[in-house]
Amino acid sequence: MIKNKDPRVEDAQKKIIASDRGRFKLIGKPKGGKHYSWDQIRDITIQVAPELLIIDYLTLIGSYRNELEAVYDLIPKIKGLADDFGIAVMMLSQMGRSSRAAQKGGSGGHAAGGHYVEDAADVEIELLKEDTDDYTPAIVATVTKTRKSAAGGNYALGFIPRTLSFKATTTKVERAKAPTKIFNI
């Protein structure tokens, strides 16, 4: 057993950090509590040169009055950055309460400006909680939009509730219940 004070531990930690450099960088709110401007986000992205950029909250970029204003200004800029530098961009979005209750397909259009985000997206994946026959919840990822393949695939993700993590494999499944329509048109 190797102890923490062993120089091999420090050497191994340095090698791990060196191999991970550029693979993952978490950028939170800057000191002072003000949000990053778009120019700062763009500059950081260009410096780090990631293959995948994940954006959690659009409204934490800049100082917009509301989510819709942020969407209309930032989506073309994000799309341009992705196209110019060959970066894949993943934007996380939460469904509203009514959308969650209905568990319907195509969640992108349910948030403010969501249709604008959905139009710009190459792929949209919706995560839903499904009940199974043995009453254990399953997390199902549904491909609701894709430009390069067929949409509509459903995949059960091996969710481990105790650790709030996922297994590395998925299983193609059929949805237990069809998406619910909101409007009968």
CSV table of C-alpha atoms in Angstrom, one decimal:
chain,number,residue,atom,x,y,z
A,1,MET,CA,0.0,0.0,0.0
A,2,ILE,CA,1.3,3.4,-1.0
A,3,LYS,CA,0.9,6.2,1.6
A,4,ASN,CA,0.0,9.8,0.6
A,5,LYS,CA,3.5,11.1,1.6
A,6,ASP,CA,5.2,8.8,-0.8
A,7,PRO,CA,6.7,10.8,-3.7
A,8,ARG,CA,5.1,8.4,-6.2
A,9,VAL,CA,1.7,9.6,-5.1
A,10,GLU,CA,2.6,13.2,-5.8
A,11,ASP,CA,4.1,12.2,-9.2
A,12,ALA,CA,1.0,10.2,-10.1
A,13,GLN,CA,-1.3,13.1,-9.2
A,14,LYS,CA,0.8,15.5,-11.4
A,15,LYS,CA,0.5,13.0,-14.3
A,16,ILE,CA,-3.2,12.8,-13.9
A,17,ILE,CA,-3.6,16.6,-13.8
A,18,ALA,CA,-1.3,16.8,-16.9
A,19,SER,CA,-3.3,14.2,-18.8
A,20,ASP,CA,-6.6,15.8,-17.9
A,21,ARG,CA,-5.5,19.3,-18.8
A,22,GLY,CA,-7.9,20.8,-21.3
A,23,ARG,CA,-10.3,17.8,-21.1
A,24,PHE,CA,-12.5,19.3,-18.4
A,25,LYS,CA,-12.7,22.8,-17.1
A,26,LEU,CA,-15.4,24.0,-14.9
A,27,ILE,CA,-16.0,27.8,-15.1
A,28,GLY,CA,-18.3,29.1,-12.4
A,29,LYS,CA,-19.3,32.6,-11.4
A,30,PRO,CA,-16.4,35.0,-11.3
A,31,LYS,CA,-15.3,36.5,-8.0
A,32,GLY,CA,-17.3,39.6,-7.1
A,33,GLY,CA,-20.6,37.9,-8.1
A,34,LYS,CA,-21.0,39.5,-11.5
A,35,HIS,CA,-21.8,37.3,-14.4
A,36,TYR,CA,-19.3,36.7,-17.3
A,37,SER,CA,-19.9,38.7,-20.4
A,38,TRP,CA,-20.2,37.0,-23.7
A,39,ASP,CA,-16.8,38.3,-24.7
A,40,GLN,CA,-15.2,36.7,-21.6
A,41,ILE,CA,-17.0,33.3,-22.3
A,42,ARG,CA,-15.8,33.4,-25.9
A,43,ASP,CA,-12.2,34.2,-24.9
A,44,ILE,CA,-12.1,31.5,-22.3
A,45,THR,CA,-13.5,29.0,-24.7
A,46,ILE,CA,-10.9,29.9,-27.4
A,47,GLN,CA,-8.1,29.7,-24.8
A,48,VAL,CA,-9.2,26.3,-23.4
A,49,ALA,CA,-10.1,25.0,-26.9
A,50,PRO,CA,-12.5,22.3,-25.6
A,51,GLU,CA,-14.1,19.7,-27.9
A,52,LEU,CA,-17.3,19.9,-25.9
A,53,LEU,CA,-18.7,23.1,-24.3
A,54,ILE,CA,-21.6,22.5,-21.8
A,55,ILE,CA,-23.7,25.5,-20.9
A,56,ASP,CA,-26.0,25.1,-17.9
A,57,TYR,CA,-27.7,28.5,-17.5
A,58,LEU,CA,-27.8,31.0,-20.4
A,59,THR,CA,-29.0,33.7,-18.0
A,60,LEU,CA,-25.7,33.6,-16.1
A,61,ILE,CA,-24.0,35.0,-19.2
A,62,GLY,CA,-24.2,38.7,-19.4
A,63,SER,CA,-26.8,40.8,-17.7
A,64,TYR,CA,-30.1,40.2,-19.5
A,65,ARG,CA,-33.5,41.3,-18.2
A,66,ASN,CA,-35.0,37.9,-18.9
A,67,GLU,CA,-34.3,34.4,-20.4
A,68,LEU,CA,-35.9,35.3,-23.7
A,69,GLU,CA,-33.6,38.3,-24.2
A,70,ALA,CA,-30.6,36.0,-23.4
A,71,VAL,CA,-31.7,33.3,-25.8
A,72,TYR,CA,-32.2,35.7,-28.7
A,73,ASP,CA,-28.8,37.4,-28.2
A,74,LEU,CA,-26.7,34.4,-27.2
A,75,ILE,CA,-27.9,31.5,-29.4
A,76,PRO,CA,-26.5,32.9,-32.7
A,77,LYS,CA,-23.2,33.7,-30.9
A,78,ILE,CA,-23.0,30.2,-29.5
A,79,LYS,CA,-23.8,28.6,-32.8
A,80,GLY,CA,-21.2,30.8,-34.5
A,81,LEU,CA,-18.5,29.9,-31.9
A,82,ALA,CA,-19.3,26.2,-32.4
A,83,ASP,CA,-19.2,26.4,-36.2
A,84,ASP,CA,-16.0,28.6,-36.3
A,85,PHE,CA,-14.0,26.4,-33.9
A,86,GLY,CA,-15.6,23.0,-34.5
A,87,ILE,CA,-16.8,22.7,-30.9
A,88,ALA,CA,-19.8,20.6,-29.9
A,89,VAL,CA,-22.1,22.5,-27.6
A,90,MET,CA,-24.5,21.0,-25.1
A,91,MET,CA,-27.0,23.2,-23.5
A,92,LEU,CA,-28.9,22.0,-20.4
A,93,SER,CA,-32.5,23.0,-20.0
A,94,GLN,CA,-35.1,22.3,-17.5
A,95,MET,CA,-38.8,21.7,-18.3
A,96,GLY,CA,-41.4,23.8,-16.6
A,97,ARG,CA,-43.7,22.2,-14.0
A,98,SER,CA,-46.6,21.7,-16.4
A,99,SER,CA,-44.3,20.1,-19.0
A,100,ARG,CA,-42.8,17.8,-16.4
A,101,ALA,CA,-46.2,16.7,-15.2
A,102,ALA,CA,-47.4,15.9,-18.7
A,103,GLN,CA,-44.0,14.2,-19.6
A,104,LYS,CA,-44.5,15.0,-23.2
A,105,GLY,CA,-41.9,14.9,-26.0
A,106,GLY,CA,-39.9,17.8,-27.4
A,107,SER,CA,-39.1,19.8,-24.3
A,108,GLY,CA,-37.1,22.4,-26.0
A,109,GLY,CA,-40.1,24.5,-26.9
A,110,HIS,CA,-41.4,24.7,-23.4
A,111,ALA,CA,-39.0,27.3,-22.0
A,112,ALA,CA,-38.9,31.0,-22.9
A,113,GLY,CA,-37.4,31.1,-26.4
A,114,GLY,CA,-37.1,27.3,-26.4
A,115,HIS,CA,-38.2,27.1,-30.1
A,116,TYR,CA,-35.3,29.3,-31.0
A,117,VAL,CA,-32.9,27.1,-29.2
A,118,GLU,CA,-34.5,24.0,-30.7
A,119,ASP,CA,-34.2,25.4,-34.2
A,120,ALA,CA,-30.5,26.0,-33.7
A,121,ALA,CA,-29.8,22.6,-32.1
A,122,ASP,CA,-28.4,19.7,-34.2
A,123,VAL,CA,-29.6,17.2,-31.6
A,124,GLU,CA,-32.2,17.4,-28.8
A,125,ILE,CA,-32.3,14.7,-26.1
A,126,GLU,CA,-35.0,14.7,-23.5
A,127,LEU,CA,-34.5,12.9,-20.1
A,128,LEU,CA,-37.7,11.5,-18.5
A,129,LYS,CA,-38.4,9.4,-15.5
A,130,GLU,CA,-40.5,6.3,-16.4
A,131,ASP,CA,-42.1,3.9,-14.0
A,132,THR,CA,-41.4,0.2,-14.5
A,133,ASP,CA,-43.4,-2.9,-13.8
A,134,ASP,CA,-41.5,-3.4,-10.5
A,135,TYR,CA,-42.1,0.2,-9.5
A,136,THR,CA,-38.4,1.2,-9.8
A,137,PRO,CA,-38.0,4.5,-11.7
A,138,ALA,CA,-36.0,4.3,-14.9
A,139,ILE,CA,-34.4,7.3,-16.6
A,140,VAL,CA,-35.1,7.2,-20.3
A,141,ALA,CA,-33.3,9.4,-22.8
A,142,THR,CA,-35.3,10.1,-25.9
A,143,VAL,CA,-33.7,11.6,-29.1
A,144,THR,CA,-36.4,14.1,-30.0
A,145,LYS,CA,-34.5,15.8,-32.8
A,146,THR,CA,-31.4,15.0,-34.9
A,147,ARG,CA,-30.1,16.4,-38.1
A,148,LYS,CA,-28.0,13.4,-39.1
A,149,SER,CA,-30.0,10.3,-38.0
A,150,ALA,CA,-33.5,9.1,-37.2
A,151,ALA,CA,-35.1,10.7,-34.2
A,152,GLY,CA,-37.4,8.9,-31.8
A,153,GLY,CA,-35.0,6.4,-30.2
A,154,ASN,CA,-35.5,5.7,-26.5
A,155,TYR,CA,-32.7,4.5,-24.3
A,156,ALA,CA,-32.8,3.4,-20.7
A,157,LEU,CA,-29.8,4.8,-18.8
A,158,GLY,CA,-28.4,2.7,-16.0
A,159,PHE,CA,-29.1,5.2,-13.1
A,160,ILE,CA,-27.6,4.5,-9.7
A,161,PRO,CA,-29.7,6.6,-7.3
A,162,ARG,CA,-27.5,6.1,-4.3
A,163,THR,CA,-24.5,7.8,-6.0
A,164,LEU,CA,-26.6,10.0,-8.4
A,165,SER,CA,-24.5,8.6,-11.3
A,166,PHE,CA,-25.1,6.5,-14.4
A,167,LYS,CA,-23.6,3.3,-15.7
A,168,ALA,CA,-21.6,3.4,-18.9
A,169,THR,CA,-24.2,1.4,-20.9
A,170,THR,CA,-27.6,2.0,-22.3
A,171,THR,CA,-30.4,-0.2,-23.4
A,172,LYS,CA,-32.8,0.6,-26.3
A,173,VAL,CA,-36.4,0.5,-25.0
A,174,GLU,CA,-39.9,1.3,-25.9
A,175,ARG,CA,-41.6,4.0,-23.9
A,176,ALA,CA,-44.2,2.6,-21.4
A,177,LYS,CA,-46.6,5.4,-22.1
A,178,ALA,CA,-47.0,7.6,-25.2
A,179,PRO,CA,-46.3,11.3,-24.8
A,180,THR,CA,-49.3,13.2,-23.7
A,181,LYS,CA,-50.8,15.9,-25.9
A,182,ILE,CA,-51.6,19.3,-24.4
A,183,PHE,CA,-53.8,20.5,-27.1
A,184,ASN,CA,-56.3,18.3,-29.0
A,185,ILE,CA,-55.9,20.0,-32.4
